[in-house]
mmCIF file of N, CA, C and O in Angstrom:
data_model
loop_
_atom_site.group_PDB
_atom_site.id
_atom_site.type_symbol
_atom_site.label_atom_id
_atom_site.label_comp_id
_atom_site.label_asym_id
_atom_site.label_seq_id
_atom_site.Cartn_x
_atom_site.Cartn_y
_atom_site.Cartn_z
ATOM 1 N N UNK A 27 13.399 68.674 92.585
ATOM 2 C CA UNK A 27 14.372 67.675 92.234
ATOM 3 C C UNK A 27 14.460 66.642 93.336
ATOM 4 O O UNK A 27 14.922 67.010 94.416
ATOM 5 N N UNK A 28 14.004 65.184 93.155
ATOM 6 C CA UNK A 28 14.401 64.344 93.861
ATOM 7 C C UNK A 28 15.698 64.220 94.142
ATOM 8 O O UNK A 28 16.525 64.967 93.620
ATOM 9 N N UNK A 29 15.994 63.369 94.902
ATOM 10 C CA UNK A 29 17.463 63.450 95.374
ATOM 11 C C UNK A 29 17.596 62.306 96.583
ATOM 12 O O UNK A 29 16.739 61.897 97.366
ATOM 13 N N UNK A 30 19.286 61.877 96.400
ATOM 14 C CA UNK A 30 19.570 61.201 97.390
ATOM 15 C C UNK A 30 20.083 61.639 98.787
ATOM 16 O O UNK A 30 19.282 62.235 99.508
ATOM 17 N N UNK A 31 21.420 61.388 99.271
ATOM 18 C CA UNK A 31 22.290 62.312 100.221
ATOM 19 C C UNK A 31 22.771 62.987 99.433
ATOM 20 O O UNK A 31 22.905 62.789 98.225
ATOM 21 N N UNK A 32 23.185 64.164 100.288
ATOM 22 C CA UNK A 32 24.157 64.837 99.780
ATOM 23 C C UNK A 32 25.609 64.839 100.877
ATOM 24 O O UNK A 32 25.707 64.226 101.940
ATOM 25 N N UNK A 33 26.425 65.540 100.362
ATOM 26 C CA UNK A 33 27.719 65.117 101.368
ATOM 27 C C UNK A 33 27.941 63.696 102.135
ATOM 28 O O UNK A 33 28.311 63.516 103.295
ATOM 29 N N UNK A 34 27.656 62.896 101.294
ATOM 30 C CA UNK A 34 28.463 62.027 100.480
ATOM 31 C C UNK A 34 27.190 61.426 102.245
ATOM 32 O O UNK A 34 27.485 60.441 102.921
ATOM 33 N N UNK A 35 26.224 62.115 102.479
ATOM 34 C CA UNK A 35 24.909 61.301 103.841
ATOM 35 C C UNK A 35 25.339 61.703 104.997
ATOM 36 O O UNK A 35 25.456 60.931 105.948
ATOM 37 N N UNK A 36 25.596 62.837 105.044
ATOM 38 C CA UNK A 36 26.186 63.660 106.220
ATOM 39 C C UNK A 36 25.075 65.050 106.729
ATOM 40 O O UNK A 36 24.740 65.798 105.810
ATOM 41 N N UNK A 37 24.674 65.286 107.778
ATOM 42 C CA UNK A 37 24.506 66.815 108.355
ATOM 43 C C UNK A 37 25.356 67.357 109.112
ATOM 44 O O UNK A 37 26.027 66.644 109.859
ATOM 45 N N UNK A 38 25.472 68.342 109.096
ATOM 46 C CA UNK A 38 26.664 69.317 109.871
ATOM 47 C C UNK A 38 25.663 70.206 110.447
ATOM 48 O O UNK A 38 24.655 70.490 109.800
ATOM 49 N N UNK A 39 25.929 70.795 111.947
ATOM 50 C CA UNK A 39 25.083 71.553 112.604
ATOM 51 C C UNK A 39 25.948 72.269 113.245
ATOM 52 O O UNK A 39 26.869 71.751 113.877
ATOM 53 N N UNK A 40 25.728 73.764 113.150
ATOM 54 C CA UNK A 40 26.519 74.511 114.104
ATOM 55 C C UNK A 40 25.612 74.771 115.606
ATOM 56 O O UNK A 40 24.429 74.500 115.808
ATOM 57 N N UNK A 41 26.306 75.198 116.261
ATOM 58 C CA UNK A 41 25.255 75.342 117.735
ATOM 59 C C UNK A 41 26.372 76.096 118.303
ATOM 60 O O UNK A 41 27.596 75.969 118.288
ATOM 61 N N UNK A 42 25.460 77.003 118.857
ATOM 62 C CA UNK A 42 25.871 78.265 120.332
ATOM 63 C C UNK A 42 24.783 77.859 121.058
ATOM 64 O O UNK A 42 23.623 77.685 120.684
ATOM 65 N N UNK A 43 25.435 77.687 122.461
ATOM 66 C CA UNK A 43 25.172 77.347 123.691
ATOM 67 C C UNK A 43 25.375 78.534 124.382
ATOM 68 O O UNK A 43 26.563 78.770 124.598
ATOM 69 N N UNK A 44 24.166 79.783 125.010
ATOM 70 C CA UNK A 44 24.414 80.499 125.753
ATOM 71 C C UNK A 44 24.895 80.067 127.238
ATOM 72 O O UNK A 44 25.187 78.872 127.288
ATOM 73 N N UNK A 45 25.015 80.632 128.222
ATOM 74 C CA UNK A 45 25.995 80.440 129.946
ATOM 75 C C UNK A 45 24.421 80.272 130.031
ATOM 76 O O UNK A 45 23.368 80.769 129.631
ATOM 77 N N UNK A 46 24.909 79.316 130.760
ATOM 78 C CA UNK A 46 23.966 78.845 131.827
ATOM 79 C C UNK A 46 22.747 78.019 131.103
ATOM 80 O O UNK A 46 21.721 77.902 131.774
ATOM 81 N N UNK A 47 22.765 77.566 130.086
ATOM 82 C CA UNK A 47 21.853 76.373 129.546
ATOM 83 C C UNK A 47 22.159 75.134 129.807
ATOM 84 O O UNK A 47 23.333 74.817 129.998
ATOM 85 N N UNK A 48 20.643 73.788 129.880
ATOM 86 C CA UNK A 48 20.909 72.805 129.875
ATOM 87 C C UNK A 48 20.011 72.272 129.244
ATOM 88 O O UNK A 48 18.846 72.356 129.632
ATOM 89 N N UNK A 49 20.470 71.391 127.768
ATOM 90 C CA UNK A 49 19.756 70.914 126.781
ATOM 91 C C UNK A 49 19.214 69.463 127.400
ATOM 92 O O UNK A 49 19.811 68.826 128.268
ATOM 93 N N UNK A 50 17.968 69.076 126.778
ATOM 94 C CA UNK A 50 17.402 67.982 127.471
ATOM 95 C C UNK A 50 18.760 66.486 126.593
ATOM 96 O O UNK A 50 19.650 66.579 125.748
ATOM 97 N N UNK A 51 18.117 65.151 127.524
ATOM 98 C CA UNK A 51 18.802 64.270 127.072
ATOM 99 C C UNK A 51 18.555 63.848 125.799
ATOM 100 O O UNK A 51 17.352 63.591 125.752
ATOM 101 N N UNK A 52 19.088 63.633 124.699
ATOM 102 C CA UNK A 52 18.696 62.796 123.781
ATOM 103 C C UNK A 52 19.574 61.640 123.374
ATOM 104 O O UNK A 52 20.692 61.384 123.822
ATOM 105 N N UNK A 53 18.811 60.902 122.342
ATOM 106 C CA UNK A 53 19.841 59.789 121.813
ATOM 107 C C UNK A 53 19.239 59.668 120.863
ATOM 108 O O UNK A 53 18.011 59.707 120.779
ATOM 109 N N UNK A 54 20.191 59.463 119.799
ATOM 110 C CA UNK A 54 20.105 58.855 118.350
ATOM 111 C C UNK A 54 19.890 57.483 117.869
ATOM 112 O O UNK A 54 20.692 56.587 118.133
ATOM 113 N N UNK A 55 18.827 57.297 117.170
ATOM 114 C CA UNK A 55 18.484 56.182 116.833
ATOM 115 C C UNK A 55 19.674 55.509 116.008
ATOM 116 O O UNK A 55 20.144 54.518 116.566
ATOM 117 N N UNK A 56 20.262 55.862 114.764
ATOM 118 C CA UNK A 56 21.352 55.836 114.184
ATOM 119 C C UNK A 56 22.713 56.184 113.660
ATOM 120 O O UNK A 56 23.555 55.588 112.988
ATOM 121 N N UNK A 57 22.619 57.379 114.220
ATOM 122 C CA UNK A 57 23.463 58.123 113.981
ATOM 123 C C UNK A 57 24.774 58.186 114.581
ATOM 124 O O UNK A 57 24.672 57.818 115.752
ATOM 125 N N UNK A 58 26.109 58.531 114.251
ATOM 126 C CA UNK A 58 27.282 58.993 115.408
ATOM 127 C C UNK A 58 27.234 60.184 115.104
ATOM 128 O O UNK A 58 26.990 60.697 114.011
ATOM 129 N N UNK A 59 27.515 60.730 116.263
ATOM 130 C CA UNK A 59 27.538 62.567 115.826
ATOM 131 C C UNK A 59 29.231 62.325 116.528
ATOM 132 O O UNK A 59 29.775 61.412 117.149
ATOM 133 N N UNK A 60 29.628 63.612 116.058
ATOM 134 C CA UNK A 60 30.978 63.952 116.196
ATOM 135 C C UNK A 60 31.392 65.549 116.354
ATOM 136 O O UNK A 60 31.586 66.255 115.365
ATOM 137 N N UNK A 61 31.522 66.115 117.932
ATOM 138 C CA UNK A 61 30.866 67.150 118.342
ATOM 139 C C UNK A 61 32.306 67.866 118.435
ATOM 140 O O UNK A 61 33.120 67.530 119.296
ATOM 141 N N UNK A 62 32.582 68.944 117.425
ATOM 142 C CA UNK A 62 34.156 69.542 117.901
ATOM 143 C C UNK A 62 33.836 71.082 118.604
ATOM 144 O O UNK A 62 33.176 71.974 118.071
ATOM 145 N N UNK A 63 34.336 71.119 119.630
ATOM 146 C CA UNK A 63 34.210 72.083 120.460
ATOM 147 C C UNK A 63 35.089 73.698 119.496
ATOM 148 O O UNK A 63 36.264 73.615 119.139
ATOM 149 N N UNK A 64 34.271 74.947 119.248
ATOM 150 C CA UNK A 64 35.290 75.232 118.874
ATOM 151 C C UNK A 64 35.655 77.205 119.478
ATOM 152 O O UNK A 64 36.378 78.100 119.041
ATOM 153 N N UNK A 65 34.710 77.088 120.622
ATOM 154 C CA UNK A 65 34.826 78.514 121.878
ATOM 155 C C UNK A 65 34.161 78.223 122.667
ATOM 156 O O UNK A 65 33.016 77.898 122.355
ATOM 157 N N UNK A 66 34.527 78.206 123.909
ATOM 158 C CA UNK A 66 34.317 78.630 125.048
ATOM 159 C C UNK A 66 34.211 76.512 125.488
ATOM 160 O O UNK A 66 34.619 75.526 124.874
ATOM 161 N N UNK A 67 33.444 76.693 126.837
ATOM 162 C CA UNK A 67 33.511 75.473 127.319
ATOM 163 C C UNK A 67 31.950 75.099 127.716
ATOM 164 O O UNK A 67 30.996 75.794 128.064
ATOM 165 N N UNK A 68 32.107 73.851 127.529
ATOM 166 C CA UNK A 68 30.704 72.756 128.552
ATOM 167 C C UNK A 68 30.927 71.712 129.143
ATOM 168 O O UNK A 68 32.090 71.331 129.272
ATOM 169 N N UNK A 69 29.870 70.988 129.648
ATOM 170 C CA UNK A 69 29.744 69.555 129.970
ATOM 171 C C UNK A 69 28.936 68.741 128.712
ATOM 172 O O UNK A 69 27.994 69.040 127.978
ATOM 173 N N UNK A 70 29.642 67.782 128.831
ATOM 174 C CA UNK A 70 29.197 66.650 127.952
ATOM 175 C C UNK A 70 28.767 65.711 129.105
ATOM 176 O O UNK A 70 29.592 65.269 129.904
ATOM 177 N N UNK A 71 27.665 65.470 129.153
ATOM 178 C CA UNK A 71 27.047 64.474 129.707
ATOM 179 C C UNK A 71 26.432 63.247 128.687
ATOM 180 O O UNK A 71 25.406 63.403 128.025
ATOM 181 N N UNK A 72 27.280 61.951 128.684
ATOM 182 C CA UNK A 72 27.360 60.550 127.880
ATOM 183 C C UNK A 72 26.826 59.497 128.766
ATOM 184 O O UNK A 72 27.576 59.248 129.710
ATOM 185 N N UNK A 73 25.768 58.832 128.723
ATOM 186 C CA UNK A 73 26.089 57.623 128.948
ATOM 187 C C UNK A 73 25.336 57.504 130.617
ATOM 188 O O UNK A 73 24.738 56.516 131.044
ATOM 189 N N UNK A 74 25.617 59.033 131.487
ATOM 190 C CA UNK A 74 25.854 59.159 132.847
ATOM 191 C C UNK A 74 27.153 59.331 133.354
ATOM 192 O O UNK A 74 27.625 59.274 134.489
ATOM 193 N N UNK A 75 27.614 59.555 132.243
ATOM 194 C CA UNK A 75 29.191 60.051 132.752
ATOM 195 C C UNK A 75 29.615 61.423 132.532
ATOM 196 O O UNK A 75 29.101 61.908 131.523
ATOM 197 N N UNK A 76 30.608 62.407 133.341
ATOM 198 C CA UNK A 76 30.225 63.569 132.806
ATOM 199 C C UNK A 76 32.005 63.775 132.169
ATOM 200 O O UNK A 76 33.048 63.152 132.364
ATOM 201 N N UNK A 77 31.582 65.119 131.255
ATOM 202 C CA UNK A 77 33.382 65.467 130.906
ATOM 203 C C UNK A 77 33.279 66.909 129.770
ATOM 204 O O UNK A 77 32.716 67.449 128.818
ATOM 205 N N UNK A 78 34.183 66.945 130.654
ATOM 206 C CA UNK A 78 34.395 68.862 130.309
ATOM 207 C C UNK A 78 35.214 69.065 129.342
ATOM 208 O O UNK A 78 36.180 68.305 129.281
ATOM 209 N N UNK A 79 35.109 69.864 128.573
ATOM 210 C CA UNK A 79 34.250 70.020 126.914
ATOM 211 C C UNK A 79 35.481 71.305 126.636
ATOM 212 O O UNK A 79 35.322 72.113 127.552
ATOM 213 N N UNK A 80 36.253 71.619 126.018
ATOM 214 C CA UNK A 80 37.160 73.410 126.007
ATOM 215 C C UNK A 80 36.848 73.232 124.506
ATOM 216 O O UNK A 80 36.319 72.290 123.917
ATOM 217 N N UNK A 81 37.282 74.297 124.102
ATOM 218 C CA UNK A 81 37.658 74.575 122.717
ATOM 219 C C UNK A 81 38.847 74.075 121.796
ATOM 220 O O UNK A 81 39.897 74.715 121.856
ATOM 221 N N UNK A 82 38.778 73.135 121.069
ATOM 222 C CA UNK A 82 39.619 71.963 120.429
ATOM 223 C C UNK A 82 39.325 70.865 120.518
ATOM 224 O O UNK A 82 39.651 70.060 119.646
ATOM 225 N N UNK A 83 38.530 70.468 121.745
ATOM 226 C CA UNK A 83 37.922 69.076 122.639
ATOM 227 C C UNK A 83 37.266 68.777 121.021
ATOM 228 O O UNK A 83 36.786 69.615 120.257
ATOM 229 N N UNK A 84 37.442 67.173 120.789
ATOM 230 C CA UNK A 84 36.301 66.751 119.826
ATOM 231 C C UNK A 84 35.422 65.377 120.610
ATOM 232 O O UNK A 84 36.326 64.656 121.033
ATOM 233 N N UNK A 85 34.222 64.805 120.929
ATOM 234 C CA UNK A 85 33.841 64.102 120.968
ATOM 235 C C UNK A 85 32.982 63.294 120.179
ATOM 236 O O UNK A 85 32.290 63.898 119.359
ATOM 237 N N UNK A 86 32.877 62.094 120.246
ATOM 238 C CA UNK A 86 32.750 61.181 119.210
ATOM 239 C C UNK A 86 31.580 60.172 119.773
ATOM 240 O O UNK A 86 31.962 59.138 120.322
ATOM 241 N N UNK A 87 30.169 60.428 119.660
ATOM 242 C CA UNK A 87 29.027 59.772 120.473
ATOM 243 C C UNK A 87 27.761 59.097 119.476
ATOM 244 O O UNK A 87 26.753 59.443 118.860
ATOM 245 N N UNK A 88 28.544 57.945 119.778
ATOM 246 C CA UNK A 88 27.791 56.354 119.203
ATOM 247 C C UNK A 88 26.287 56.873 118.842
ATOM 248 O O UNK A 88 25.718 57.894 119.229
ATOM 249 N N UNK A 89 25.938 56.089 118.184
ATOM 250 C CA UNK A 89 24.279 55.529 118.244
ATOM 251 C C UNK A 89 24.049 55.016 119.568
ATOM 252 O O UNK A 89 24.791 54.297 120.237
ATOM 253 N N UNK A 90 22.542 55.641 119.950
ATOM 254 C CA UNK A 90 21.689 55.411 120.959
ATOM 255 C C UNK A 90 22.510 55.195 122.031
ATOM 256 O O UNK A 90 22.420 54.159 122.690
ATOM 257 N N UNK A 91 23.491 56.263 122.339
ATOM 258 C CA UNK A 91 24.195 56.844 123.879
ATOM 259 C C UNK A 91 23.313 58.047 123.848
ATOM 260 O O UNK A 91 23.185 58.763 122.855
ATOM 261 N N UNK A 92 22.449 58.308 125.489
ATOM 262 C CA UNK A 92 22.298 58.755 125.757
ATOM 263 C C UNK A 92 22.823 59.981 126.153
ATOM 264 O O UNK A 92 23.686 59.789 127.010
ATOM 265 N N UNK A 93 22.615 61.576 125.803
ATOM 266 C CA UNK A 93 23.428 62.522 125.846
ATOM 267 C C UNK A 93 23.046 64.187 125.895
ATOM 268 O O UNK A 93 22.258 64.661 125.077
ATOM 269 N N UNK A 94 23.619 64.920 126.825
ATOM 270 C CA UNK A 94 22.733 66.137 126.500
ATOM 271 C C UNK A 94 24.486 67.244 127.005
ATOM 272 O O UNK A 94 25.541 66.758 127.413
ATOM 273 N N UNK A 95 24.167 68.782 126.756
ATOM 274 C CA UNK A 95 25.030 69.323 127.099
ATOM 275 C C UNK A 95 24.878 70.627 128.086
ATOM 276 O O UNK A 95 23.745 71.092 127.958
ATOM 277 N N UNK A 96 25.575 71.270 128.917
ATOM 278 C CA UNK A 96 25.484 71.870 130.413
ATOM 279 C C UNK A 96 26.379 73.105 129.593
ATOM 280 O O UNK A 96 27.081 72.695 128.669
ATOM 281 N N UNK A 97 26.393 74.260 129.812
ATOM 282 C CA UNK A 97 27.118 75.541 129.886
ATOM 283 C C UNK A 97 26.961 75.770 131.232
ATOM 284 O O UNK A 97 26.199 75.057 131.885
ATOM 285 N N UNK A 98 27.910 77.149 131.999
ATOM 286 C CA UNK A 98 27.683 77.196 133.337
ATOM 287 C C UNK A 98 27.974 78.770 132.920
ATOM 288 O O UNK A 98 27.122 79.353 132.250
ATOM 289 N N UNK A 99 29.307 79.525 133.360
ATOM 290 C CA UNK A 99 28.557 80.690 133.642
ATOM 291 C C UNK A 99 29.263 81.449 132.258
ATOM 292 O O UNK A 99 29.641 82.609 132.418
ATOM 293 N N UNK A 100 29.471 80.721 130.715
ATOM 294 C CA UNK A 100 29.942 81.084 129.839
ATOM 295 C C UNK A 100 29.384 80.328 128.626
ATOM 296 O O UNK A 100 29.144 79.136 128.821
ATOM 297 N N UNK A 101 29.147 80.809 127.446
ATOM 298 C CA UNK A 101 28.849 80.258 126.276
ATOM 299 C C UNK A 101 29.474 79.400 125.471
ATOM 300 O O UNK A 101 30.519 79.176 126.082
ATOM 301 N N UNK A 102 29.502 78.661 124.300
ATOM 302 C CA UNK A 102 29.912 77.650 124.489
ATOM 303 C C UNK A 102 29.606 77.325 122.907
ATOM 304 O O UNK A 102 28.406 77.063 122.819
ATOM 305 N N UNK A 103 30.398 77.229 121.333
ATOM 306 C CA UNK A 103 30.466 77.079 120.068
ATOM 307 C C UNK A 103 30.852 75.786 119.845
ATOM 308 O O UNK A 103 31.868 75.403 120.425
ATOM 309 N N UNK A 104 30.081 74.798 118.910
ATOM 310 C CA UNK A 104 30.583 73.492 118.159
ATOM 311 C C UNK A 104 29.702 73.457 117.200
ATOM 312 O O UNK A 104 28.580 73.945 117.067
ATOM 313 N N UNK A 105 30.520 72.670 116.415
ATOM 314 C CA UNK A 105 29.850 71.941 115.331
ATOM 315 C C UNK A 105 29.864 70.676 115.531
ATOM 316 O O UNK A 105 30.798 70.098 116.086
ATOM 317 N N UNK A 106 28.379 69.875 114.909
ATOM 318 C CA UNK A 106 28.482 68.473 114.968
ATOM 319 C C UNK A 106 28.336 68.218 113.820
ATOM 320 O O UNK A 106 27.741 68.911 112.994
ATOM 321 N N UNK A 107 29.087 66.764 113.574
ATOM 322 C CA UNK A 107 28.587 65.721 112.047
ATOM 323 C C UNK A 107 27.864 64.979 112.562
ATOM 324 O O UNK A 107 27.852 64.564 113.721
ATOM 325 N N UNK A 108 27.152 64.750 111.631
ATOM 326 C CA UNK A 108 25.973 63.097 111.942
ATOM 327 C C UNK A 108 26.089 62.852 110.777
ATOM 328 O O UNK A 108 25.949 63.535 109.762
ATOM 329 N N UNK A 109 26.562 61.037 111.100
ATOM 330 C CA UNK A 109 26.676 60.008 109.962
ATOM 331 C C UNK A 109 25.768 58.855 110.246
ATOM 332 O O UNK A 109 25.573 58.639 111.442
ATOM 333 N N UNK A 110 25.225 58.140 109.459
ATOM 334 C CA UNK A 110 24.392 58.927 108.575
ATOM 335 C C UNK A 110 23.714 60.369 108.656
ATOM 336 O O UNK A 110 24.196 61.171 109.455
ATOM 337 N N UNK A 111 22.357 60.834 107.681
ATOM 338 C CA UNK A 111 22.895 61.745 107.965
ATOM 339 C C UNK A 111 21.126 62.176 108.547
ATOM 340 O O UNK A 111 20.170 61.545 108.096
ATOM 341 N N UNK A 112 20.978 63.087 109.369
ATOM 342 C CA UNK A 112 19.713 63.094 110.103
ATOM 343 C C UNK A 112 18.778 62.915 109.825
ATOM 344 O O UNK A 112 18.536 63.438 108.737
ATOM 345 N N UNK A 113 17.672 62.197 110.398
ATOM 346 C CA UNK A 113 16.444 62.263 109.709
ATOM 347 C C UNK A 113 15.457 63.148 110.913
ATOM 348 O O UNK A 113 15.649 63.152 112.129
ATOM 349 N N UNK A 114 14.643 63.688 110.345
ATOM 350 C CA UNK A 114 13.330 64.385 110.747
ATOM 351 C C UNK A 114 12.276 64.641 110.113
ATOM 352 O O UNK A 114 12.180 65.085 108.969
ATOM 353 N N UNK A 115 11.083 64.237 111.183
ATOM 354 C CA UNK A 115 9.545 64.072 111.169
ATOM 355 C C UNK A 115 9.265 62.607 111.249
ATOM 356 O O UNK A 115 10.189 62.038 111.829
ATOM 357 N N UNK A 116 8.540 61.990 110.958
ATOM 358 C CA UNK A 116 8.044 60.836 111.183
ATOM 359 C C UNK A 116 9.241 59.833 111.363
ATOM 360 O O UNK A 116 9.896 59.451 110.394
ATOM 361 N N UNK A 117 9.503 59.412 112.689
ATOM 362 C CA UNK A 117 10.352 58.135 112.495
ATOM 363 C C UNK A 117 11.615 58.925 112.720
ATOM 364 O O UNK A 117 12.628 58.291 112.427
ATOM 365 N N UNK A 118 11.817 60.174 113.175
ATOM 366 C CA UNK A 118 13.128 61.194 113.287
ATOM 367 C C UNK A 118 14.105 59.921 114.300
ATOM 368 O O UNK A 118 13.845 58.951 115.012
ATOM 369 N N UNK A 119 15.443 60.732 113.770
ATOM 370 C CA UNK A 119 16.180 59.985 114.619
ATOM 371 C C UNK A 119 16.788 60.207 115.553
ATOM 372 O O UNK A 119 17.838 59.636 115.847
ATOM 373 N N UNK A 120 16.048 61.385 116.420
ATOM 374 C CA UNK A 120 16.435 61.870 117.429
ATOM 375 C C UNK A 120 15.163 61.798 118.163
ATOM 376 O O UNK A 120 14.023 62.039 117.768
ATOM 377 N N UNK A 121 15.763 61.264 119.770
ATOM 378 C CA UNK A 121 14.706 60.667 120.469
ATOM 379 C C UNK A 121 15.270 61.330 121.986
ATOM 380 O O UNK A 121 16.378 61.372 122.521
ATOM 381 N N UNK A 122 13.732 61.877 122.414
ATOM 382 C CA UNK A 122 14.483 63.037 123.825
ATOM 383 C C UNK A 122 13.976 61.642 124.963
ATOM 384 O O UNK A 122 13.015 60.882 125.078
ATOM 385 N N UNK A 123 15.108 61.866 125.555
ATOM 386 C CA UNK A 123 15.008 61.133 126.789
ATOM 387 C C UNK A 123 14.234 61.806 128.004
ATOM 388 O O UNK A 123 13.220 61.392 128.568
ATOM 389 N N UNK A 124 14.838 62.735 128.212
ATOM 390 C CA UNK A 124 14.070 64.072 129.576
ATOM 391 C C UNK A 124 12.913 63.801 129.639
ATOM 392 O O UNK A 124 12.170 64.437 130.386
#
């Protein structure tokens, strides 16, 4: 079945962050993701700016801001939205900086 978006052109991604990981930088070609923290804590590294991340924290990171995330000696649960809604393989819209 062909098809357009679904959820109305949205992806939702859950992610666990074990202690002590550090994901490379990326940035989105189009997208805003919208990252709600929802156990334990991280760093959000934006831009070159840094900011610490708890459980409830939501952040809200533009198109093509540079961005990656830090755990230290604890794990670390969110979900993100991306609007539009992701693309991958040729032309993906996620682009690693690192």
């Amino acid at each position: 079945m062909g098809g357009g978006p679904s959820l109305g052109g949205i992806s939702i991604l859950y992610e666990r962050l074990p202690a002590r990981t550090r994901l490379p930088t990326v940035t989105h070609r189009r997208t805003t993701e919208c990252v709600y923290c929802t156990k334990g804590r991280m760093t959000a590294v934006l831009g070159g700016r840094r900011f610490s991340v708890r459980a409830g924290a939501i952040l809200l990171i533009p198109p093509k801001t540079p961005h990656r995330f830090v755990t230290a000696g604890s794990s670390c649960e969110a979900i993100s939205v991306f609007h539009p809604a992701l693309e991958v393989g040729p032309g993906a819209d996620i682009v690693l900086v690192d």
